[in-house]
Amino acid sequence: MNLPAKMDVEKDKLRQMHCEFNPLSRCDGSVMYSQGATGLIGAVLGPIEVKTQNLSIDGSYLECNYRPKAGLPQVTDRIREAAIRDVLELALLSEAHPRSKMSVQIQELEDRGSIDACAVNCACLAMLIGGLPLKYSFAAVHAIINEQGEYVLDPDQSETLHQRASFTFAFDSVEGNLLLIQTKGSFKIAQFNDIECLCLAASAEIFQFYRNQVAKYHGRSEATAKKEDVNET
Amino acid sequence: MFHNSNFFEPGKSKPERSFVQLAVKQNQRLDGRRSNESRDVELTFGKDWGSVAVSMGDTKVLAQVTCEMGPPALSRPNEGKIHLNVYLGGVAFLDEAHTTHDQRSLKLNSLLERTFRSSRSIDLESLCVAVEKHVWCIRVNVNVLNHDGNLYDASTIATLAALMHFRRPDVWYKDGELRIFKKKEREFIPLLFHHYPVSVTYCVYKSSVQPILDPTLLEENAADSVIVLSFNSFQELCSLTAGGTAPTNARIIMQCARNAAVRCKSLLNFVRKALALDEECRSQGDQSVDGLVALILNTEHKLSYNKLMGRQKQEQQPPPSEKMQLDNNESSETPVANEEPSKEESAGAPMDTSDWLPHDEDSQELPMRSEASPSKAGLKGKQSRGKYKANKKTPPRKQNHSDSEEEAKRYI
């Protein structure tokens, strides 16, 4: 049913990304992020007071939760949550706020493929807009080898029904180093290397999307500031 | 008592409460609304059946309905199950606050249980496939995304819209063999409702006589009493919750009840119009359905209460066209015409509810006819059709009769 939506996008290109900043009012930073038909809400809160059992003198404690749309979190959701936490712990500058807690929450809105990579990207945007200290930003890309042996970047849910192998890579924005690798299925090492290069090239597009969206977000506030200055004069 | 400073909420400190109560005494609210004015309600339906996001101002709620086949409860072997769950954790950051000094999730769960289950809004007997063996178990998951007051109304509207939007798979059962059809094989079936309850929340202050409709979080925390009333489209009371410290008299509650009944009716009309628009959008194909991603994309085409109700006022101007439509509905099929006058006589049902039900029947009967054309499929279609009709007819009439009897007694 969703085949026409993906066929509009080529196999070696990402689906269209959209995001909206601060849709929620109670947290320090939030983002609504969508990639194709997959959508998530991310929210961050912190630095805040930490419980005694989670106290850490040399750094802050990171709490990360992923919630599915229906029901309680299952084992797959916990695995996804652990992957996001691993990437966040690498990227977060926790020494800046010792004896505190950073909380990141991800809520699934629609799952139409590549939900793991979208969740990592959503967490990165939420931390950027929430003002948590980061060493670098990070981007995740999902790719599969379909039953014809072709590489499909950022597949739709309908394309993953008969996949041979699936890959999730996360890269940092400074040197393009690998932060996360998740693979499933059977593949050759040559295929793995090819897909890694393909995802690394796609992550540059995601980093450019981050820059455009954050610049656009702050550009609006600058326009508002200019209007206020004009009113004051 | 220890108050966690991480999860600050407006309206908890004494100067804030005094300020809000003084403002209410002067008939003013902090966001500029009047005392009987509510925030705009927006509905966004997801790609999956039974998925809806509701926002009232800054209060945002996400509801998702799922179903699974399972054994029934021992006490009620011929009824399906319905579970209502509210989750306050996640992006709303309410879970630690509620474990210390609030019990919002328990209150919300209790309200939803009394509004939807105890009032018997859903026909649970229609969810039974085989007595004592196989019944449908409907599960409603309400996720609170943002809390800016009045979670009761938002979660009730989300639950109602999600249940009305939900479709379950068709089932074939013969000689102990159960088969659940997939989406491609046979079209999904909506749930059966006896009535449609919606809740409305008021806040009462000691310093003022006028109750406040649809409070924000600041007003809700600063209030002395909170009154939650649930009405259905027939303006029957489904549940009443009055908590707090202000001694409210019967006059205030009756005033709230009268206004709440009117508002519930208009809210239900809004939900129906939103569902009709979503149905039109889905009939054009899956590409045109944005799902919950529309929360980011389209800011102009959102299903907003003010817009749809504004359109309704315009639609009311040409009455003859409406009469013609009603005549067409009555003349289309005789069984529909037979059912309509009985409902009108019993409860004096508004025309909107009678308009809604025949469309469901029409949409369901069409695929049955197409399936009857092959010989083998004809047998299956006939059996399922008979079972469906048998299940559908008897329980609603009983319920309607009992409701009408209660109404007659009340009037006498």
PDB file of N, CA and C in Angstrom, chain B residues 270-324:
ATOM      1  N   PHE B 270     -18.689  17.929  16.397  1.00  0.00           N
ATOM      2  CA  PHE B 270     -17.363  18.226  15.846  1.00  0.00           C
ATOM      3  C   PHE B 270     -16.595  16.944  15.567  1.00  0.00           C
ATOM      4  N   VAL B 271     -16.643  15.990  16.501  1.00  0.00           N
ATOM      5  CA  VAL B 271     -15.904  14.739  16.287  1.00  0.00           C
ATOM      6  C   VAL B 271     -16.445  14.015  15.065  1.00  0.00           C
ATOM      7  N   ARG B 272     -17.768  14.036  14.891  1.00  0.00           N
ATOM      8  CA  ARG B 272     -18.347  13.354  13.733  1.00  0.00           C
ATOM      9  C   ARG B 272     -17.943  14.015  12.429  1.00  0.00           C
ATOM     10  N   LYS B 273     -17.936  15.345  12.412  1.00  0.00           N
ATOM     11  CA  LYS B 273     -17.513  16.027  11.185  1.00  0.00           C
ATOM     12  C   LYS B 273     -16.058  15.732  10.882  1.00  0.00           C
ATOM     13  N   ALA B 274     -15.231  15.713  11.930  1.00  0.00           N
ATOM     14  CA  ALA B 274     -13.817  15.404  11.711  1.00  0.00           C
ATOM     15  C   ALA B 274     -13.653  13.989  11.163  1.00  0.00           C
ATOM     16  N   LEU B 275     -14.431  13.034  11.699  1.00  0.00           N
ATOM     17  CA  LEU B 275     -14.349  11.663  11.194  1.00  0.00           C
ATOM     18  C   LEU B 275     -14.809  11.582   9.745  1.00  0.00           C
ATOM     19  N   ALA B 276     -15.864  12.336   9.401  1.00  0.00           N
ATOM     20  CA  ALA B 276     -16.340  12.313   8.014  1.00  0.00           C
ATOM     21  C   ALA B 276     -15.277  12.865   7.074  1.00  0.00           C
ATOM     22  N   LEU B 277     -14.606  13.955   7.489  1.00  0.00           N
ATOM     23  CA  LEU B 277     -13.552  14.512   6.642  1.00  0.00           C
ATOM     24  C   LEU B 277     -12.401  13.532   6.495  1.00  0.00           C
ATOM     25  N   ASP B 278     -12.055  12.852   7.594  1.00  0.00           N
ATOM     26  CA  ASP B 278     -10.976  11.868   7.501  1.00  0.00           C
ATOM     27  C   ASP B 278     -11.368  10.713   6.589  1.00  0.00           C
ATOM     28  N   GLU B 279     -12.640  10.316   6.636  1.00  0.00           N
ATOM     29  CA  GLU B 279     -13.102   9.239   5.753  1.00  0.00           C
ATOM     30  C   GLU B 279     -12.990   9.651   4.290  1.00  0.00           C
ATOM     31  N   GLU B 280     -13.359  10.906   4.003  1.00  0.00           N
ATOM     32  CA  GLU B 280     -13.214  11.391   2.632  1.00  0.00           C
ATOM     33  C   GLU B 280     -11.758  11.371   2.201  1.00  0.00           C
ATOM     34  N   CYS B 281     -10.882  11.791   3.111  1.00  0.00           N
ATOM     35  CA  CYS B 281      -9.463  11.830   2.767  1.00  0.00           C
ATOM     36  C   CYS B 281      -8.931  10.425   2.514  1.00  0.00           C
ATOM     37  N   ARG B 282      -9.386   9.445   3.304  1.00  0.00           N
ATOM     38  CA  ARG B 282      -8.898   8.079   3.114  1.00  0.00           C
ATOM     39  C   ARG B 282      -9.436   7.449   1.850  1.00  0.00           C
ATOM     40  N   SER B 283     -10.654   7.820   1.461  1.00  0.00           N
ATOM     41  CA  SER B 283     -11.222   7.198   0.269  1.00  0.00           C
ATOM     42  C   SER B 283     -10.465   7.600  -0.985  1.00  0.00           C
ATOM     43  N   GLN B 284      -9.731   8.728  -0.917  1.00  0.00           N
ATOM     44  CA  GLN B 284      -8.964   9.146  -2.089  1.00  0.00           C
ATOM     45  C   GLN B 284      -7.691   8.336  -2.264  1.00  0.00           C
ATOM     46  N   GLY B 285      -7.294   7.579  -1.256  1.00  0.00           N
ATOM     47  CA  GLY B 285      -6.088   6.779  -1.382  1.00  0.00           C
ATOM     48  C   GLY B 285      -5.155   7.012  -0.215  1.00  0.00           C
ATOM     49  N   ASP B 286      -4.214   6.086  -0.039  1.00  0.00           N
ATOM     50  CA  ASP B 286      -3.312   6.168   1.104  1.00  0.00           C
ATOM     51  C   ASP B 286      -2.299   7.290   0.957  1.00  0.00           C
ATOM     52  N   GLN B 287      -2.041   7.725  -0.276  1.00  0.00           N
ATOM     53  CA  GLN B 287      -1.019   8.765  -0.435  1.00  0.00           C
ATOM     54  C   GLN B 287      -1.483  10.080   0.161  1.00  0.00           C
ATOM     55  N   SER B 288      -2.805  10.328   0.131  1.00  0.00           N
ATOM     56  CA  SER B 288      -3.292  11.621   0.607  1.00  0.00           C
ATOM     57  C   SER B 288      -3.400  11.666   2.126  1.00  0.00           C
ATOM     58  N   VAL B 289      -3.229  10.532   2.801  1.00  0.00           N
ATOM     59  CA  VAL B 289      -3.349  10.509   4.255  1.00  0.00           C
ATOM     60  C   VAL B 289      -1.970  10.770   4.841  1.00  0.00           C
ATOM     61  N   ASP B 290      -1.833  11.884   5.580  1.00  0.00           N
ATOM     62  CA  ASP B 290      -0.548  12.199   6.186  1.00  0.00           C
ATOM     63  C   ASP B 290      -0.361  11.515   7.525  1.00  0.00           C
ATOM     64  N   GLY B 291      -1.462  11.147   8.180  1.00  0.00           N
ATOM     65  CA  GLY B 291      -1.324  10.547   9.490  1.00  0.00           C
ATOM     66  C   GLY B 291      -0.928  11.581  10.524  1.00  0.00           C
ATOM     67  N   LEU B 292      -0.283  11.115  11.591  1.00  0.00           N
ATOM     68  CA  LEU B 292       0.103  12.033  12.663  1.00  0.00           C
ATOM     69  C   LEU B 292       1.239  12.950  12.237  1.00  0.00           C
ATOM     70  N   VAL B 293       1.899  12.656  11.121  1.00  0.00           N
ATOM     71  CA  VAL B 293       2.943  13.554  10.627  1.00  0.00           C
ATOM     72  C   VAL B 293       2.327  14.880  10.194  1.00  0.00           C
ATOM     73  N   ALA B 294       1.006  14.910   9.982  1.00  0.00           N
ATOM     74  CA  ALA B 294       0.342  16.167   9.643  1.00  0.00           C
ATOM     75  C   ALA B 294       0.446  17.191  10.762  1.00  0.00           C
ATOM     76  N   LEU B 295       0.769  16.747  11.975  1.00  0.00           N
ATOM     77  CA  LEU B 295       0.982  17.714  13.047  1.00  0.00           C
ATOM     78  C   LEU B 295       2.111  18.671  12.703  1.00  0.00           C
ATOM     79  N   ILE B 296       3.084  18.209  11.909  1.00  0.00           N
ATOM     80  CA  ILE B 296       4.213  19.057  11.530  1.00  0.00           C
ATOM     81  C   ILE B 296       3.938  19.747  10.205  1.00  0.00           C
ATOM     82  N   LEU B 297       3.331  19.020   9.264  1.00  0.00           N
ATOM     83  CA  LEU B 297       3.275  19.527   7.896  1.00  0.00           C
ATOM     84  C   LEU B 297       2.221  20.607   7.752  1.00  0.00           C
ATOM     85  N   ASN B 298       0.952  20.236   7.927  1.00  0.00           N
ATOM     86  CA  ASN B 298      -0.147  21.119   7.565  1.00  0.00           C
ATOM     87  C   ASN B 298      -0.585  21.900   8.785  1.00  0.00           C
ATOM     88  N   THR B 299      -0.409  23.196   8.742  1.00  0.00           N
ATOM     89  CA  THR B 299      -0.959  24.035   9.802  1.00  0.00           C
ATOM     90  C   THR B 299      -2.245  24.705   9.370  1.00  0.00           C
ATOM     91  N   GLU B 300      -2.558  24.635   8.069  1.00  0.00           N
ATOM     92  CA  GLU B 300      -3.764  25.304   7.594  1.00  0.00           C
ATOM     93  C   GLU B 300      -4.955  24.366   7.522  1.00  0.00           C
ATOM     94  N   HIS B 301      -4.712  23.073   7.314  1.00  0.00           N
ATOM     95  CA  HIS B 301      -5.812  22.139   7.111  1.00  0.00           C
ATOM     96  C   HIS B 301      -6.104  21.320   8.356  1.00  0.00           C
ATOM     97  N   LYS B 302      -5.754  21.846   9.525  1.00  0.00           N
ATOM     98  CA  LYS B 302      -6.027  21.083  10.735  1.00  0.00           C
ATOM     99  C   LYS B 302      -7.519  21.056  11.013  1.00  0.00           C
ATOM    100  N   LEU B 303      -7.962  19.935  11.613  1.00  0.00           N
ATOM    101  CA  LEU B 303      -9.368  19.788  11.975  1.00  0.00           C
ATOM    102  C   LEU B 303      -9.584  20.515  13.297  1.00  0.00           C
ATOM    103  N   SER B 304     -10.058  21.736  13.191  1.00  0.00           N
ATOM    104  CA  SER B 304     -10.186  22.597  14.357  1.00  0.00           C
ATOM    105  C   SER B 304     -11.656  22.754  14.710  1.00  0.00           C
ATOM    106  N   TYR B 305     -11.942  22.855  16.006  1.00  0.00           N
ATOM    107  CA  TYR B 305     -13.323  22.958  16.461  1.00  0.00           C
ATOM    108  C   TYR B 305     -13.962  24.238  15.949  1.00  0.00           C
ATOM    109  N   ASN B 306     -13.240  25.354  16.044  1.00  0.00           N
ATOM    110  CA  ASN B 306     -13.836  26.622  15.630  1.00  0.00           C
ATOM    111  C   ASN B 306     -14.149  26.622  14.146  1.00  0.00           C
ATOM    112  N   LYS B 307     -13.238  26.037  13.336  1.00  0.00           N
ATOM    113  CA  LYS B 307     -13.462  26.048  11.892  1.00  0.00           C
ATOM    114  C   LYS B 307     -14.682  25.216  11.527  1.00  0.00           C
ATOM    115  N   LEU B 308     -14.735  23.991  12.044  1.00  0.00           N
ATOM    116  CA  LEU B 308     -15.830  23.100  11.647  1.00  0.00           C
ATOM    117  C   LEU B 308     -17.160  23.610  12.171  1.00  0.00           C
ATOM    118  N   MET B 309     -17.171  24.101  13.406  1.00  0.00           N
ATOM    119  CA  MET B 309     -18.427  24.617  13.939  1.00  0.00           C
ATOM    120  C   MET B 309     -18.827  25.893  13.221  1.00  0.00           C
ATOM    121  N   GLY B 310     -17.842  26.669  12.785  1.00  0.00           N
ATOM    122  CA  GLY B 310     -18.159  27.843  11.984  1.00  0.00           C
ATOM    123  C   GLY B 310     -18.792  27.453  10.666  1.00  0.00           C
ATOM    124  N   ARG B 311     -18.257  26.364  10.048  1.00  0.00           N
ATOM    125  CA  ARG B 311     -18.856  25.866   8.814  1.00  0.00           C
ATOM    126  C   ARG B 311     -20.277  25.385   9.054  1.00  0.00           C
ATOM    127  N   GLN B 312     -20.497  24.766  10.212  1.00  0.00           N
ATOM    128  CA  GLN B 312     -21.834  24.235  10.490  1.00  0.00           C
ATOM    129  C   GLN B 312     -22.859  25.359  10.513  1.00  0.00           C
ATOM    130  N   LYS B 313     -22.469  26.506  11.083  1.00  0.00           N
ATOM    131  CA  LYS B 313     -23.402  27.626  11.120  1.00  0.00           C
ATOM    132  C   LYS B 313     -23.773  28.050   9.710  1.00  0.00           C
ATOM    133  N   GLN B 314     -22.767  28.051   8.811  1.00  0.00           N
ATOM    134  CA  GLN B 314     -23.076  28.400   7.430  1.00  0.00           C
ATOM    135  C   GLN B 314     -23.967  27.350   6.790  1.00  0.00           C
ATOM    136  N   GLU B 315     -23.699  26.083   7.133  1.00  0.00           N
ATOM    137  CA  GLU B 315     -24.504  25.020   6.525  1.00  0.00           C
ATOM    138  C   GLU B 315     -25.956  25.075   6.976  1.00  0.00           C
ATOM    139  N   GLN B 316     -26.195  25.626   8.168  1.00  0.00           N
ATOM    140  CA  GLN B 316     -27.570  25.654   8.666  1.00  0.00           C
ATOM    141  C   GLN B 316     -28.452  26.618   7.895  1.00  0.00           C
ATOM    142  N   GLN B 317     -27.849  27.542   7.148  1.00  0.00           N
ATOM    143  CA  GLN B 317     -28.657  28.548   6.468  1.00  0.00           C
ATOM    144  C   GLN B 317     -29.618  27.950   5.441  1.00  0.00           C
ATOM    145  N   PRO B 318     -29.177  27.038   4.546  1.00  0.00           N
ATOM    146  CA  PRO B 318     -30.149  26.466   3.602  1.00  0.00           C
ATOM    147  C   PRO B 318     -30.874  25.257   4.192  1.00  0.00           C
ATOM    148  N   PRO B 319     -32.001  25.432   4.902  1.00  0.00           N
ATOM    149  CA  PRO B 319     -32.729  24.293   5.469  1.00  0.00           C
ATOM    150  C   PRO B 319     -33.368  23.375   4.437  1.00  0.00           C
ATOM    151  N   PRO B 320     -33.891  23.845   3.285  1.00  0.00           N
ATOM    152  CA  PRO B 320     -34.562  22.897   2.372  1.00  0.00           C
ATOM    153  C   PRO B 320     -33.632  21.805   1.871  1.00  0.00           C
ATOM    154  N   SER B 321     -32.361  22.112   1.641  1.00  0.00           N
ATOM    155  CA  SER B 321     -31.451  21.064   1.165  1.00  0.00           C
ATOM    156  C   SER B 321     -31.297  19.978   2.220  1.00  0.00           C
ATOM    157  N   GLU B 322     -31.254  20.380   3.486  1.00  0.00           N
ATOM    158  CA  GLU B 322     -31.155  19.367   4.540  1.00  0.00           C
ATOM    159  C   GLU B 322     -32.388  18.477   4.549  1.00  0.00           C
ATOM    160  N   LYS B 323     -33.569  19.102   4.371  1.00  0.00           N
ATOM    161  CA  LYS B 323     -34.790  18.295   4.354  1.00  0.00           C
ATOM    162  C   LYS B 323     -34.754  17.284   3.214  1.00  0.00           C
ATOM    163  N   MET B 324     -34.272  17.736   2.053  1.00  0.00           N
ATOM    164  CA  MET B 324     -34.195  16.821   0.912  1.00  0.00           C
ATOM    165  C   MET B 324     -33.260  15.661   1.232  1.00  0.00           C
TER     166      MET B 324
END
